[in-house]
Amino acid sequence: MKPRRNTWQREAVRAALVGAHGFVSAQQLHQTLRDSGSTIGLATVYRALASLTEDGEADSIQAPEGENLFMSCGSTGHHHHLICRSCGAARELDATVVEEWASKVGAEHGFAEIEHVIDLFGICAACRAKEA
Amino acid sequence: MKPRRNTWQREAVRAALVGAHGFVSAQQLHQTLRDSGSTIGLATVYRALASLTEDGEADSIQAPEGENLFMSCGSTGHHHHLICRSCGAARELDATVVEEWASKVGAEHGFAEIEHVIDLFGICAACRAKEA
DNA sequence: GGCTAGAATGAGACTCATTCTCATTTAGAA
DNA sequence: TTCTAAATGAGAATGAGTCTCATTCTAGCC
């Protein structure tokens, strides 16, 4: 882990990320912070998110639309998510089955350095209740 | 399937996609076409790829860098890929195991309209041989 | 507490994929 | 052939994300 200075900006991003409860985009996070009176710059939000992700304090995924989404994340190990398309809420998943499938399939086809992108998107119970 | 006119541009994109043997970006495809003397416009390449994808003649995935990649694809049903990070070559995968896992997990958490993004990336045997 | 090196920041310019606009062209039915 | 809506191409517009650089601020040192 690289040396990091503690700045209020970095702390603000961390706090906003925790407060978001689910996946949010860097842009959303920046807007939220500005709306609450912060003068933080967009580039700084990106920088803070990148370093938090690097340090394992945050997880990032690619939304189907191509945007990068971030979420504060306790469990440090590799894991996957089930994300609500509507509100961004996420559940961590135990994907042992799939991990095994991935490495087996990779090996079978003679591929090395297998990485996998596995994410589930849906509409959570709460959001469905809201819409009805 | 929407009505489509047959234009030489649409046909050119289809042909270039088939000729590519693997996943390619819209930009690459456009460049290839221009290089071979075509006057096709970039927007048209995007439009053609979008409609081919819609009609099930092509598959698209998001590269880890965020770019959209396309590949001509015979089998029409839903399926997944194992893609070579180096040359773009792809294998279609039978992902029954994972499909089942995805819907089971979704249901368990009370999520509806589950979609999943499952892609494997690696380095194929041919590319590893080349590098060595 | 003050000093200083260099890390972090903010504004805005920039990149790059993708989409949009709109005038022009063209496929295909009549 | 004629006609009309669909398709095209050029380039402007968009939007996420990165980069630059002058300025500010953290943290170790006195």
PDB file of C-alpha atoms (C1' of nucleotides) in Angstrom:
ATOM      1  CA  MET A   1       0.000   0.000   0.000  1.00  0.00           C
ATOM      2  CA  LYS A   2       1.408   3.306  -1.116  1.00  0.00           C
ATOM      3  CA  PRO A   3       1.933   6.116   1.353  1.00  0.00           C
ATOM      4  CA  ARG A   4      -1.119   8.366   1.480  1.00  0.00           C
ATOM      5  CA  ARG A   5      -1.630  11.726   3.034  1.00  0.00           C
ATOM      6  CA  ASN A   6      -4.813  12.303   4.924  1.00  0.00           C
ATOM      7  CA  THR A   7      -6.676  15.183   3.450  1.00  0.00           C
ATOM      8  CA  TRP A   8     -10.214  16.278   4.212  1.00  0.00           C
ATOM      9  CA  GLN A   9     -11.056  15.665   0.555  1.00  0.00           C
ATOM     10  CA  ARG A  10     -10.037  12.046   0.732  1.00  0.00           C
ATOM     11  CA  GLU A  11     -11.990  11.677   3.947  1.00  0.00           C
ATOM     12  CA  ALA A  12     -15.018  13.387   2.408  1.00  0.00           C
ATOM     13  CA  VAL A  13     -15.023  10.966  -0.514  1.00  0.00           C
ATOM     14  CA  ARG A  14     -14.732   8.033   1.825  1.00  0.00           C
ATOM     15  CA  ALA A  15     -17.602   9.336   3.943  1.00  0.00           C
ATOM     16  CA  ALA A  16     -19.803  10.060   0.936  1.00  0.00           C
ATOM     17  CA  LEU A  17     -19.124   6.589  -0.386  1.00  0.00           C
ATOM     18  CA  VAL A  18     -20.105   4.980   2.903  1.00  0.00           C
ATOM     19  CA  GLY A  19     -23.183   7.201   3.069  1.00  0.00           C
ATOM     20  CA  ALA A  20     -24.284   6.137  -0.370  1.00  0.00           C
ATOM     21  CA  HIS A  21     -25.127   2.541   0.587  1.00  0.00           C
ATOM     22  CA  GLY A  22     -24.662   0.976  -2.796  1.00  0.00           C
ATOM     23  CA  PHE A  23     -22.899   1.628  -6.051  1.00  0.00           C
ATOM     24  CA  VAL A  24     -22.544   5.217  -7.195  1.00  0.00           C
ATOM     25  CA  SER A  25     -20.666   6.894  -9.997  1.00  0.00           C
ATOM     26  CA  ALA A  26     -17.797   9.278  -9.485  1.00  0.00           C
ATOM     27  CA  GLN A  27     -19.906  12.010 -11.066  1.00  0.00           C
ATOM     28  CA  GLN A  28     -22.811  11.400  -8.688  1.00  0.00           C
ATOM     29  CA  LEU A  29     -20.465  11.428  -5.731  1.00  0.00           C
ATOM     30  CA  HIS A  30     -18.911  14.684  -6.885  1.00  0.00           C
ATOM     31  CA  GLN A  31     -22.345  16.250  -7.326  1.00  0.00           C
ATOM     32  CA  THR A  32     -23.457  15.103  -3.898  1.00  0.00           C
ATOM     33  CA  LEU A  33     -20.362  16.596  -2.329  1.00  0.00           C
ATOM     34  CA  ARG A  34     -20.759  19.903  -4.168  1.00  0.00           C
ATOM     35  CA  ASP A  35     -24.430  20.037  -3.233  1.00  0.00           C
ATOM     36  CA  SER A  36     -23.519  19.702   0.409  1.00  0.00           C
ATOM     37  CA  GLY A  37     -21.236  22.718   0.128  1.00  0.00           C
ATOM     38  CA  SER A  38     -17.894  21.104  -0.564  1.00  0.00           C
ATOM     39  CA  THR A  39     -15.510  22.734  -3.017  1.00  0.00           C
ATOM     40  CA  ILE A  40     -13.869  19.436  -3.926  1.00  0.00           C
ATOM     41  CA  GLY A  41     -12.803  19.047  -7.536  1.00  0.00           C
ATOM     42  CA  LEU A  42     -13.927  16.291  -9.871  1.00  0.00           C
ATOM     43  CA  ALA A  43     -10.389  15.141 -10.545  1.00  0.00           C
ATOM     44  CA  THR A  44      -9.838  14.747  -6.833  1.00  0.00           C
ATOM     45  CA  VAL A  45     -12.921  12.581  -6.512  1.00  0.00           C
ATOM     46  CA  TYR A  46     -11.545  10.340  -9.249  1.00  0.00           C
ATOM     47  CA  ARG A  47      -8.141  10.256  -7.617  1.00  0.00           C
ATOM     48  CA  ALA A  48      -9.583   9.446  -4.214  1.00  0.00           C
ATOM     49  CA  LEU A  49     -11.802   6.696  -5.618  1.00  0.00           C
ATOM     50  CA  ALA A  50      -8.888   5.173  -7.493  1.00  0.00           C
ATOM     51  CA  SER A  51      -6.723   5.091  -4.407  1.00  0.00           C
ATOM     52  CA  LEU A  52      -9.511   3.759  -2.188  1.00  0.00           C
ATOM     53  CA  THR A  53     -10.102   1.000  -4.706  1.00  0.00           C
ATOM     54  CA  GLU A  54      -6.411   0.249  -4.837  1.00  0.00           C
ATOM     55  CA  ASP A  55      -6.276   0.003  -1.053  1.00  0.00           C
ATOM     56  CA  GLY A  56      -9.237  -2.352  -1.001  1.00  0.00           C
ATOM     57  CA  GLU A  57     -11.535   0.061   0.800  1.00  0.00           C
ATOM     58  CA  ALA A  58     -13.806   0.347  -2.198  1.00  0.00           C
ATOM     59  CA  ASP A  59     -14.998  -1.904  -4.985  1.00  0.00           C
ATOM     60  CA  SER A  60     -15.614  -0.803  -8.516  1.00  0.00           C
ATOM     61  CA  ILE A  61     -17.679  -2.274 -11.311  1.00  0.00           C
ATOM     62  CA  GLN A  62     -18.593  -1.242 -14.832  1.00  0.00           C
ATOM     63  CA  ALA A  63     -22.260  -0.443 -15.241  1.00  0.00           C
ATOM     64  CA  PRO A  64     -23.848  -1.836 -18.407  1.00  0.00           C
ATOM     65  CA  GLU A  65     -23.900   1.724 -19.758  1.00  0.00           C
ATOM     66  CA  GLY A  66     -20.142   1.886 -19.474  1.00  0.00           C
ATOM     67  CA  GLU A  67     -19.860   4.155 -16.451  1.00  0.00           C
ATOM     68  CA  ASN A  68     -17.682   3.087 -13.548  1.00  0.00           C
ATOM     69  CA  LEU A  69     -19.477   2.613 -10.268  1.00  0.00           C
ATOM     70  CA  PHE A  70     -17.953   2.514  -6.807  1.00  0.00           C
ATOM     71  CA  MET A  71     -19.023   1.246  -3.426  1.00  0.00           C
ATOM     72  CA  SER A  72     -17.411   1.179  -0.038  1.00  0.00           C
ATOM     73  CA  CYS A  73     -16.639  -2.383   0.798  1.00  0.00           C
ATOM     74  CA  GLY A  74     -15.622  -4.082   4.019  1.00  0.00           C
ATOM     75  CA  SER A  75     -14.609  -7.551   2.908  1.00  0.00           C
ATOM     76  CA  THR A  76     -11.248  -7.284   1.253  1.00  0.00           C
ATOM     77  CA  GLY A  77     -11.103 -10.552  -0.703  1.00  0.00           C
ATOM     78  CA  HIS A  78     -12.197 -11.078  -4.279  1.00  0.00           C
ATOM     79  CA  HIS A  79     -15.966 -11.270  -4.559  1.00  0.00           C
ATOM     80  CA  HIS A  80     -18.933 -10.488  -6.768  1.00  0.00           C
ATOM     81  CA  HIS A  81     -22.137  -8.473  -6.510  1.00  0.00           C
ATOM     82  CA  LEU A  82     -25.835  -8.505  -7.169  1.00  0.00           C
ATOM     83  CA  ILE A  83     -26.779  -4.912  -7.897  1.00  0.00           C
ATOM     84  CA  CYS A  84     -30.140  -3.183  -8.107  1.00  0.00           C
ATOM     85  CA  ARG A  85     -30.424  -1.347 -11.409  1.00  0.00           C
ATOM     86  CA  SER A  86     -32.827   1.093  -9.866  1.00  0.00           C
ATOM     87  CA  CYS A  87     -31.298   2.140  -6.535  1.00  0.00           C
ATOM     88  CA  GLY A  88     -27.754   0.804  -6.736  1.00  0.00           C
ATOM     89  CA  ALA A  89     -28.068  -1.325  -3.593  1.00  0.00           C
ATOM     90  CA  ALA A  90     -25.745  -4.303  -3.703  1.00  0.00           C
ATOM     91  CA  ARG A  91     -25.360  -7.681  -2.058  1.00  0.00           C
ATOM     92  CA  GLU A  92     -22.067  -9.470  -1.876  1.00  0.00           C
ATOM     93  CA  LEU A  93     -22.195 -12.925  -3.348  1.00  0.00           C
ATOM     94  CA  ASP A  94     -20.445 -16.129  -2.581  1.00  0.00           C
ATOM     95  CA  ALA A  95     -19.398 -17.171  -6.035  1.00  0.00           C
ATOM     96  CA  THR A  96     -17.268 -20.193  -5.310  1.00  0.00           C
ATOM     97  CA  VAL A  97     -19.209 -22.240  -7.858  1.00  0.00           C
ATOM     98  CA  VAL A  98     -18.520 -19.710 -10.540  1.00  0.00           C
ATOM     99  CA  GLU A  99     -14.891 -19.152  -9.631  1.00  0.00           C
ATOM    100  CA  GLU A 100     -14.293 -22.837 -10.060  1.00  0.00           C
ATOM    101  CA  TRP A 101     -16.209 -22.945 -13.307  1.00  0.00           C
ATOM    102  CA  ALA A 102     -14.168 -20.018 -14.621  1.00  0.00           C
ATOM    103  CA  SER A 103     -10.779 -21.501 -13.941  1.00  0.00           C
ATOM    104  CA  LYS A 104     -11.817 -24.921 -15.178  1.00  0.00           C
ATOM    105  CA  VAL A 105     -13.174 -23.544 -18.446  1.00  0.00           C
ATOM    106  CA  GLY A 106     -10.120 -21.352 -18.911  1.00  0.00           C
ATOM    107  CA  ALA A 107      -7.781 -24.290 -18.485  1.00  0.00           C
ATOM    108  CA  GLU A 108      -9.819 -26.493 -20.810  1.00  0.00           C
ATOM    109  CA  HIS A 109      -9.359 -23.992 -23.620  1.00  0.00           C
ATOM    110  CA  GLY A 110      -5.680 -23.510 -22.964  1.00  0.00           C
ATOM    111  CA  PHE A 111      -6.040 -19.934 -21.751  1.00  0.00           C
ATOM    112  CA  ALA A 112      -3.785 -18.519 -19.066  1.00  0.00           C
ATOM    113  CA  GLU A 113      -4.049 -15.567 -16.694  1.00  0.00           C
ATOM    114  CA  ILE A 114      -7.798 -15.885 -16.506  1.00  0.00           C
ATOM    115  CA  GLU A 115      -9.712 -12.921 -15.190  1.00  0.00           C
ATOM    116  CA  HIS A 116     -13.442 -12.846 -14.998  1.00  0.00           C
ATOM    117  CA  VAL A 117     -16.148 -10.254 -14.941  1.00  0.00           C
ATOM    118  CA  ILE A 118     -19.205 -11.606 -13.203  1.00  0.00           C
ATOM    119  CA  ASP A 119     -21.936  -9.292 -12.040  1.00  0.00           C
ATOM    120  CA  LEU A 120     -25.654  -9.698 -11.619  1.00  0.00           C
ATOM    121  CA  PHE A 121     -28.084  -6.853 -12.111  1.00  0.00           C
ATOM    122  CA  GLY A 122     -31.754  -6.847 -11.186  1.00  0.00           C
ATOM    123  CA  ILE A 123     -34.472  -4.918  -9.414  1.00  0.00           C
ATOM    124  CA  CYS A 124     -34.547  -5.333  -5.675  1.00  0.00           C
ATOM    125  CA  ALA A 125     -37.684  -6.109  -3.676  1.00  0.00           C
ATOM    126  CA  ALA A 126     -37.828  -2.607  -2.196  1.00  0.00           C
ATOM    127  CA  CYS A 127     -37.731  -0.919  -5.589  1.00  0.00           C
ATOM    128  CA  ARG A 128     -40.391  -3.211  -6.985  1.00  0.00           C
ATOM    129  CA  ALA A 129     -42.636  -2.371  -4.048  1.00  0.00           C
ATOM    130  CA  LYS A 130     -42.070   1.319  -4.690  1.00  0.00           C
ATOM    131  CA  GLU A 131     -42.961   1.069  -8.363  1.00  0.00           C
ATOM    132  CA  ALA A 132     -46.158  -0.869  -7.757  1.00  0.00           C
TER     133      ALA A 132
ATOM    134  CA  MET B   1     -37.087  -7.643 -35.982  1.00  0.00           C
ATOM    135  CA  LYS B   2     -37.396  -4.151 -37.376  1.00  0.00           C
ATOM    136  CA  PRO B   3     -37.526  -3.543 -41.106  1.00  0.00           C
ATOM    137  CA  ARG B   4     -34.044  -2.948 -42.488  1.00  0.00           C
ATOM    138  CA  ARG B   5     -32.903  -1.722 -45.829  1.00  0.00           C
ATOM    139  CA  ASN B   6     -29.989  -3.499 -47.388  1.00  0.00           C
ATOM    140  CA  THR B   7     -27.269  -1.036 -48.047  1.00  0.00           C
ATOM    141  CA  TRP B   8     -23.752  -1.800 -49.139  1.00  0.00           C
ATOM    142  CA  GLN B   9     -22.540  -0.121 -45.966  1.00  0.00           C
ATOM    143  CA  ARG B  10     -24.462  -2.500 -43.767  1.00  0.00           C
ATOM    144  CA  GLU B  11     -23.139  -5.399 -45.810  1.00  0.00           C
ATOM    145  CA  ALA B  12     -19.588  -4.074 -45.601  1.00  0.00           C
ATOM    146  CA  VAL B  13     -19.766  -3.899 -41.823  1.00  0.00           C
ATOM    147  CA  ARG B  14     -21.137  -7.413 -41.654  1.00  0.00           C
ATOM    148  CA  ALA B  15     -18.355  -8.683 -43.899  1.00  0.00           C
ATOM    149  CA  ALA B  16     -15.636  -6.868 -41.986  1.00  0.00           C
ATOM    150  CA  LEU B  17     -16.986  -8.263 -38.746  1.00  0.00           C
ATOM    151  CA  VAL B  18     -16.932 -11.807 -40.082  1.00  0.00           C
ATOM    152  CA  GLY B  19     -13.431 -11.249 -41.458  1.00  0.00           C
ATOM    153  CA  ALA B  20     -12.181 -10.083 -38.091  1.00  0.00           C
ATOM    154  CA  HIS B  21     -12.429 -13.486 -36.350  1.00  0.00           C
ATOM    155  CA  GLY B  22     -12.795 -12.268 -32.817  1.00  0.00           C
ATOM    156  CA  PHE B  23     -13.868  -9.187 -30.938  1.00  0.00           C
ATOM    157  CA  VAL B  24     -13.107  -5.828 -32.479  1.00  0.00           C
ATOM    158  CA  SER B  25     -14.053  -2.285 -31.621  1.00  0.00           C
ATOM    159  CA  ALA B  26     -16.237  -0.084 -33.800  1.00  0.00           C
ATOM    160  CA  GLN B  27     -13.288   2.238 -34.299  1.00  0.00           C
ATOM    161  CA  GLN B  28     -11.018  -0.583 -35.467  1.00  0.00           C
ATOM    162  CA  LEU B  29     -13.678  -1.798 -37.849  1.00  0.00           C
ATOM    163  CA  HIS B  30     -14.158   1.689 -39.251  1.00  0.00           C
ATOM    164  CA  GLN B  31     -10.414   2.080 -39.707  1.00  0.00           C
ATOM    165  CA  THR B  32     -10.153  -1.274 -41.468  1.00  0.00           C
ATOM    166  CA  LEU B  33     -12.957  -0.351 -43.824  1.00  0.00           C
ATOM    167  CA  ARG B  34     -11.459   3.044 -44.598  1.00  0.00           C
ATOM    168  CA  ASP B  35      -8.053   1.477 -45.139  1.00  0.00           C
ATOM    169  CA  SER B  36      -9.540  -0.871 -47.711  1.00  0.00           C
ATOM    170  CA  GLY B  37     -10.897   2.091 -49.628  1.00  0.00           C
ATOM    171  CA  SER B  38     -14.413   2.391 -48.282  1.00  0.00           C
ATOM    172  CA  THR B  39     -15.905   5.820 -47.687  1.00  0.00           C
ATOM    173  CA  ILE B  40     -18.197   4.581 -44.936  1.00  0.00           C
ATOM    174  CA  GLY B  41     -18.775   6.961 -42.059  1.00  0.00           C
ATOM    175  CA  LEU B  42     -18.061   6.202 -38.444  1.00  0.00           C
ATOM    176  CA  ALA B  43     -21.636   6.866 -37.385  1.00  0.00           C
ATOM    177  CA  THR B  44     -22.816   4.344 -39.924  1.00  0.00           C
ATOM    178  CA  VAL B  45     -20.486   1.709 -38.547  1.00  0.00           C
ATOM    179  CA  TYR B  46     -21.957   2.314 -35.112  1.00  0.00           C
ATOM    180  CA  ARG B  47     -25.479   2.169 -36.477  1.00  0.00           C
ATOM    181  CA  ALA B  48     -24.806  -1.023 -38.404  1.00  0.00           C
ATOM    182  CA  LEU B  49     -23.212  -2.691 -35.405  1.00  0.00           C
ATOM    183  CA  ALA B  50     -26.116  -1.696 -33.198  1.00  0.00           C
ATOM    184  CA  SER B  51     -28.647  -3.143 -35.594  1.00  0.00           C
ATOM    185  CA  LEU B  52     -26.654  -6.322 -36.203  1.00  0.00           C
ATOM    186  CA  THR B  53     -26.435  -6.800 -32.466  1.00  0.00           C
ATOM    187  CA  GLU B  54     -30.139  -6.185 -32.119  1.00  0.00           C
ATOM    188  CA  ASP B  55     -30.857  -8.762 -34.797  1.00  0.00           C
ATOM    189  CA  GLY B  56     -28.654 -11.325 -33.105  1.00  0.00           C
ATOM    190  CA  GLU B  57     -26.077 -11.449 -35.866  1.00  0.00           C
ATOM    191  CA  ALA B  58     -23.421  -9.953 -33.682  1.00  0.00           C
ATOM    192  CA  ASP B  59     -22.492 -10.078 -30.022  1.00  0.00           C
ATOM    193  CA  SER B  60     -21.136  -7.205 -28.032  1.00  0.00           C
ATOM    194  CA  ILE B  61     -19.171  -7.055 -24.835  1.00  0.00           C
ATOM    195  CA  GLN B  62     -17.592  -4.307 -22.798  1.00  0.00           C
ATOM    196  CA  ALA B  63     -13.835  -4.504 -22.712  1.00  0.00           C
ATOM    197  CA  PRO B  64     -12.317  -3.888 -19.296  1.00  0.00           C
ATOM    198  CA  GLU B  65     -11.084  -0.528 -20.588  1.00  0.00           C
ATOM    199  CA  GLY B  66     -14.664   0.512 -21.242  1.00  0.00           C
ATOM    200  CA  GLU B  67     -14.702   0.209 -25.021  1.00  0.00           C
ATOM    201  CA  ASN B  68     -17.446  -1.812 -26.683  1.00  0.00           C
ATOM    202  CA  LEU B  69     -16.283  -4.796 -28.683  1.00  0.00           C
ATOM    203  CA  PHE B  70     -18.250  -6.655 -31.348  1.00  0.00           C
ATOM    204  CA  MET B  71     -18.008 -10.040 -32.966  1.00  0.00           C
ATOM    205  CA  SER B  72     -20.037 -11.804 -35.592  1.00  0.00           C
ATOM    206  CA  CYS B  73     -21.814 -14.643 -33.968  1.00  0.00           C
ATOM    207  CA  GLY B  74     -23.580 -17.646 -35.414  1.00  0.00           C
ATOM    208  CA  SER B  75     -25.413 -19.102 -32.462  1.00  0.00           C
ATOM    209  CA  THR B  76     -28.325 -16.854 -31.751  1.00  0.00           C
ATOM    210  CA  GLY B  77     -29.140 -17.863 -28.180  1.00  0.00           C
ATOM    211  CA  HIS B  78     -27.803 -16.250 -25.041  1.00  0.00           C
ATOM    212  CA  HIS B  79     -24.231 -17.305 -24.337  1.00  0.00           C
ATOM    213  CA  HIS B  80     -20.917 -16.195 -22.900  1.00  0.00           C
ATOM    214  CA  HIS B  81     -17.344 -15.865 -24.054  1.00  0.00           C
ATOM    215  CA  LEU B  82     -13.775 -16.574 -23.180  1.00  0.00           C
ATOM    216  CA  ILE B  83     -11.758 -13.853 -24.853  1.00  0.00           C
ATOM    217  CA  CYS B  84      -8.039 -13.510 -25.487  1.00  0.00           C
ATOM    218  CA  ARG B  85      -6.831 -10.177 -24.129  1.00  0.00           C
ATOM    219  CA  SER B  86      -4.041 -10.159 -26.621  1.00  0.00           C
ATOM    220  CA  CYS B  87      -5.575 -11.076 -29.990  1.00  0.00           C
ATOM    221  CA  GLY B  88      -9.320 -10.835 -29.340  1.00  0.00           C
ATOM    222  CA  ALA B  89     -10.032 -14.421 -30.330  1.00  0.00           C
ATOM    223  CA  ALA B  90     -13.067 -15.779 -28.549  1.00  0.00           C
ATOM    224  CA  ARG B  91     -14.607 -19.115 -27.651  1.00  0.00           C
ATOM    225  CA  GLU B  92     -18.255 -19.533 -26.971  1.00  0.00           C
ATOM    226  CA  LEU B  93     -18.951 -21.086 -23.625  1.00  0.00           C
ATOM    227  CA  ASP B  94     -21.610 -23.360 -22.352  1.00  0.00           C
ATOM    228  CA  ALA B  95     -22.522 -21.593 -19.175  1.00  0.00           C
ATOM    229  CA  THR B  96     -25.495 -23.592 -17.999  1.00  0.00           C
ATOM    230  CA  VAL B  97     -23.970 -23.961 -14.550  1.00  0.00           C
ATOM    231  CA  VAL B  98     -23.584 -20.245 -14.226  1.00  0.00           C
ATOM    232  CA  GLU B  99     -26.974 -19.385 -15.668  1.00  0.00           C
ATOM    233  CA  GLU B 100     -28.574 -21.547 -13.033  1.00  0.00           C
ATOM    234  CA  TRP B 101     -26.463 -20.090 -10.301  1.00  0.00           C
ATOM    235  CA  ALA B 102     -27.370 -16.572 -11.419  1.00  0.00           C
ATOM    236  CA  SER B 103     -31.102 -17.063 -11.378  1.00  0.00           C
ATOM    237  CA  LYS B 104     -30.995 -18.990  -8.123  1.00  0.00           C
ATOM    238  CA  VAL B 105     -28.958 -16.308  -6.383  1.00  0.00           C
ATOM    239  CA  GLY B 106     -31.172 -13.568  -7.790  1.00  0.00           C
ATOM    240  CA  ALA B 107     -34.307 -15.248  -6.529  1.00  0.00           C
ATOM    241  CA  GLU B 108     -32.783 -15.886  -3.098  1.00  0.00           C
ATOM    242  CA  HIS B 109     -32.199 -12.187  -2.628  1.00  0.00           C
ATOM    243  CA  GLY B 110     -35.617 -11.184  -3.904  1.00  0.00           C
ATOM    244  CA  PHE B 111     -34.312  -9.547  -7.054  1.00  0.00           C
ATOM    245  CA  ALA B 112     -36.318  -9.615 -10.285  1.00  0.00           C
ATOM    246  CA  GLU B 113     -35.417  -9.137 -13.938  1.00  0.00           C
ATOM    247  CA  ILE B 114     -31.979 -10.563 -13.410  1.00  0.00           C
ATOM    248  CA  GLU B 115     -29.414  -9.876 -16.059  1.00  0.00           C
ATOM    249  CA  HIS B 116     -25.865 -11.019 -15.798  1.00  0.00           C
ATOM    250  CA  VAL B 117     -22.561 -10.002 -17.186  1.00  0.00           C
ATOM    251  CA  ILE B 118     -20.224 -12.965 -17.287  1.00  0.00           C
ATOM    252  CA  ASP B 119     -17.091 -12.852 -19.363  1.00  0.00           C
ATOM    253  CA  LEU B 120     -13.746 -14.515 -19.051  1.00  0.00           C
ATOM    254  CA  PHE B 121     -10.546 -12.915 -20.267  1.00  0.00           C
ATOM    255  CA  GLY B 122      -7.196 -14.607 -20.614  1.00  0.00           C
ATOM    256  CA  ILE B 123      -4.263 -15.187 -22.930  1.00  0.00           C
ATOM    257  CA  CYS B 124      -4.791 -17.916 -25.497  1.00  0.00           C
ATOM    258  CA  ALA B 125      -2.293 -20.673 -26.197  1.00  0.00           C
ATOM    259  CA  ALA B 126      -1.328 -19.201 -29.582  1.00  0.00           C
ATOM    260  CA  CYS B 127      -0.494 -15.799 -28.106  1.00  0.00           C
ATOM    261  CA  ARG B 128       1.525 -17.315 -25.311  1.00  0.00           C
ATOM    262  CA  ALA B 129       3.533 -19.310 -27.854  1.00  0.00           C
ATOM    263  CA  LYS B 130       4.169 -16.120 -29.793  1.00  0.00           C
ATOM    264  CA  GLU B 131       5.413 -14.215 -26.752  1.00  0.00           C
ATOM    265  CA  ALA B 132       7.796 -16.956 -25.637  1.00  0.00           C
TER     266      ALA B 132
ATOM    267  C1'  DG C   1       5.571  26.538  17.073  1.00  0.00           C
ATOM    268  C1'  DG C   2       7.834  27.481  12.476  1.00  0.00           C
ATOM    269  C1'  DC C   3      10.103  25.472   8.013  1.00  0.00           C
ATOM    270  C1'  DT C   4      10.211  22.782   4.072  1.00  0.00           C
ATOM    271  C1'  DA C   5       9.843  19.032   0.557  1.00  0.00           C
ATOM    272  C1'  DG C   6       6.958  17.033  -2.052  1.00  0.00           C
ATOM    273  C1'  DA C   7       2.268  15.006  -2.166  1.00  0.00           C
ATOM    274  C1'  DA C   8      -2.418  16.437  -3.068  1.00  0.00           C
ATOM    275  C1'  DT C   9      -5.541  19.599  -4.962  1.00  0.00           C
ATOM    276  C1'  DG C  10      -8.629  22.330  -8.357  1.00  0.00           C
ATOM    277  C1'  DA C  11      -9.616  24.430 -12.681  1.00  0.00           C
ATOM    278  C1'  DG C  12      -9.907  23.646 -16.901  1.00  0.00           C
ATOM    279  C1'  DA C  13      -7.891  21.806 -21.142  1.00  0.00           C
ATOM    280  C1'  DC C  14      -7.792  17.546 -23.346  1.00  0.00           C
ATOM    281  C1'  DT C  15      -8.801  12.664 -25.103  1.00  0.00           C
ATOM    282  C1'  DC C  16     -11.621   9.394 -26.904  1.00  0.00           C
ATOM    283  C1'  DA C  17     -15.754   6.560 -27.575  1.00  0.00           C
ATOM    284  C1'  DT C  18     -20.139   7.276 -28.758  1.00  0.00           C
ATOM    285  C1'  DT C  19     -24.397   9.814 -30.110  1.00  0.00           C
ATOM    286  C1'  DC C  20     -26.832  13.432 -32.337  1.00  0.00           C
ATOM    287  C1'  DT C  21     -28.170  16.713 -36.107  1.00  0.00           C
ATOM    288  C1'  DC C  22     -29.357  17.670 -40.426  1.00  0.00           C
ATOM    289  C1'  DA C  23     -28.814  18.107 -45.253  1.00  0.00           C
ATOM    290  C1'  DT C  24     -28.287  14.726 -48.845  1.00  0.00           C
ATOM    291  C1'  DT C  25     -28.631  10.184 -50.862  1.00  0.00           C
ATOM    292  C1'  DT C  26     -30.817   5.908 -51.873  1.00  0.00           C
ATOM    293  C1'  DA C  27     -33.536   1.399 -51.338  1.00  0.00           C
ATOM    294  C1'  DG C  28     -37.472  -0.490 -52.611  1.00  0.00           C
ATOM    295  C1'  DA C  29     -42.553  -0.386 -53.070  1.00  0.00           C
ATOM    296  C1'  DA C  30     -46.025   1.400 -56.275  1.00  0.00           C
TER     297       DA C  30
ATOM    298  C1'  DT D   1     -39.697   5.741 -63.336  1.00  0.00           C
ATOM    299  C1'  DT D   2     -41.330   8.100 -59.211  1.00  0.00           C
ATOM    300  C1'  DC D   3     -41.787   8.906 -54.572  1.00  0.00           C
ATOM    301  C1'  DT D   4     -40.977   8.696 -49.669  1.00  0.00           C
ATOM    302  C1'  DA D   5     -39.199   7.227 -45.634  1.00  0.00           C
ATOM    303  C1'  DA D   6     -35.052   5.125 -44.138  1.00  0.00           C
ATOM    304  C1'  DA D   7     -30.110   5.335 -44.247  1.00  0.00           C
ATOM    305  C1'  DT D   8     -26.006   7.873 -44.753  1.00  0.00           C
ATOM    306  C1'  DG D   9     -21.874  11.050 -43.833  1.00  0.00           C
ATOM    307  C1'  DA D  10     -19.681  15.029 -41.926  1.00  0.00           C
ATOM    308  C1'  DG D  11     -18.982  17.150 -38.256  1.00  0.00           C
ATOM    309  C1'  DA D  12     -20.772  19.078 -33.951  1.00  0.00           C
ATOM    310  C1'  DA D  13     -22.041  17.705 -29.390  1.00  0.00           C
ATOM    311  C1'  DT D  14     -21.860  14.871 -25.291  1.00  0.00           C
ATOM    312  C1'  DG D  15     -20.011  12.762 -21.375  1.00  0.00           C
ATOM    313  C1'  DA D  16     -16.768   9.977 -18.687  1.00  0.00           C
ATOM    314  C1'  DG D  17     -12.399  10.062 -17.422  1.00  0.00           C
ATOM    315  C1'  DT D  18      -7.382  11.803 -17.573  1.00  0.00           C
ATOM    316  C1'  DC D  19      -3.718  15.172 -17.628  1.00  0.00           C
ATOM    317  C1'  DT D  20      -1.243  19.515 -16.646  1.00  0.00           C
ATOM    318  C1'  DC D  21       0.406  22.812 -13.799  1.00  0.00           C
ATOM    319  C1'  DA D  22       0.332  26.486 -10.615  1.00  0.00           C
ATOM    320  C1'  DT D  23      -1.078  26.619  -5.913  1.00  0.00           C
ATOM    321  C1'  DT D  24      -2.098  24.684  -1.362  1.00  0.00           C
ATOM    322  C1'  DC D  25      -1.461  21.764   2.450  1.00  0.00           C
ATOM    323  C1'  DT D  26       0.326  17.523   5.161  1.00  0.00           C
ATOM    324  C1'  DA D  27       3.637  15.726   7.964  1.00  0.00           C
ATOM    325  C1'  DG D  28       8.191  15.075   9.331  1.00  0.00           C
ATOM    326  C1'  DC D  29      12.006  17.830  11.232  1.00  0.00           C
ATOM    327  C1'  DC D  30      14.098  21.588  13.679  1.00  0.00           C
TER     328       DC D  30
END
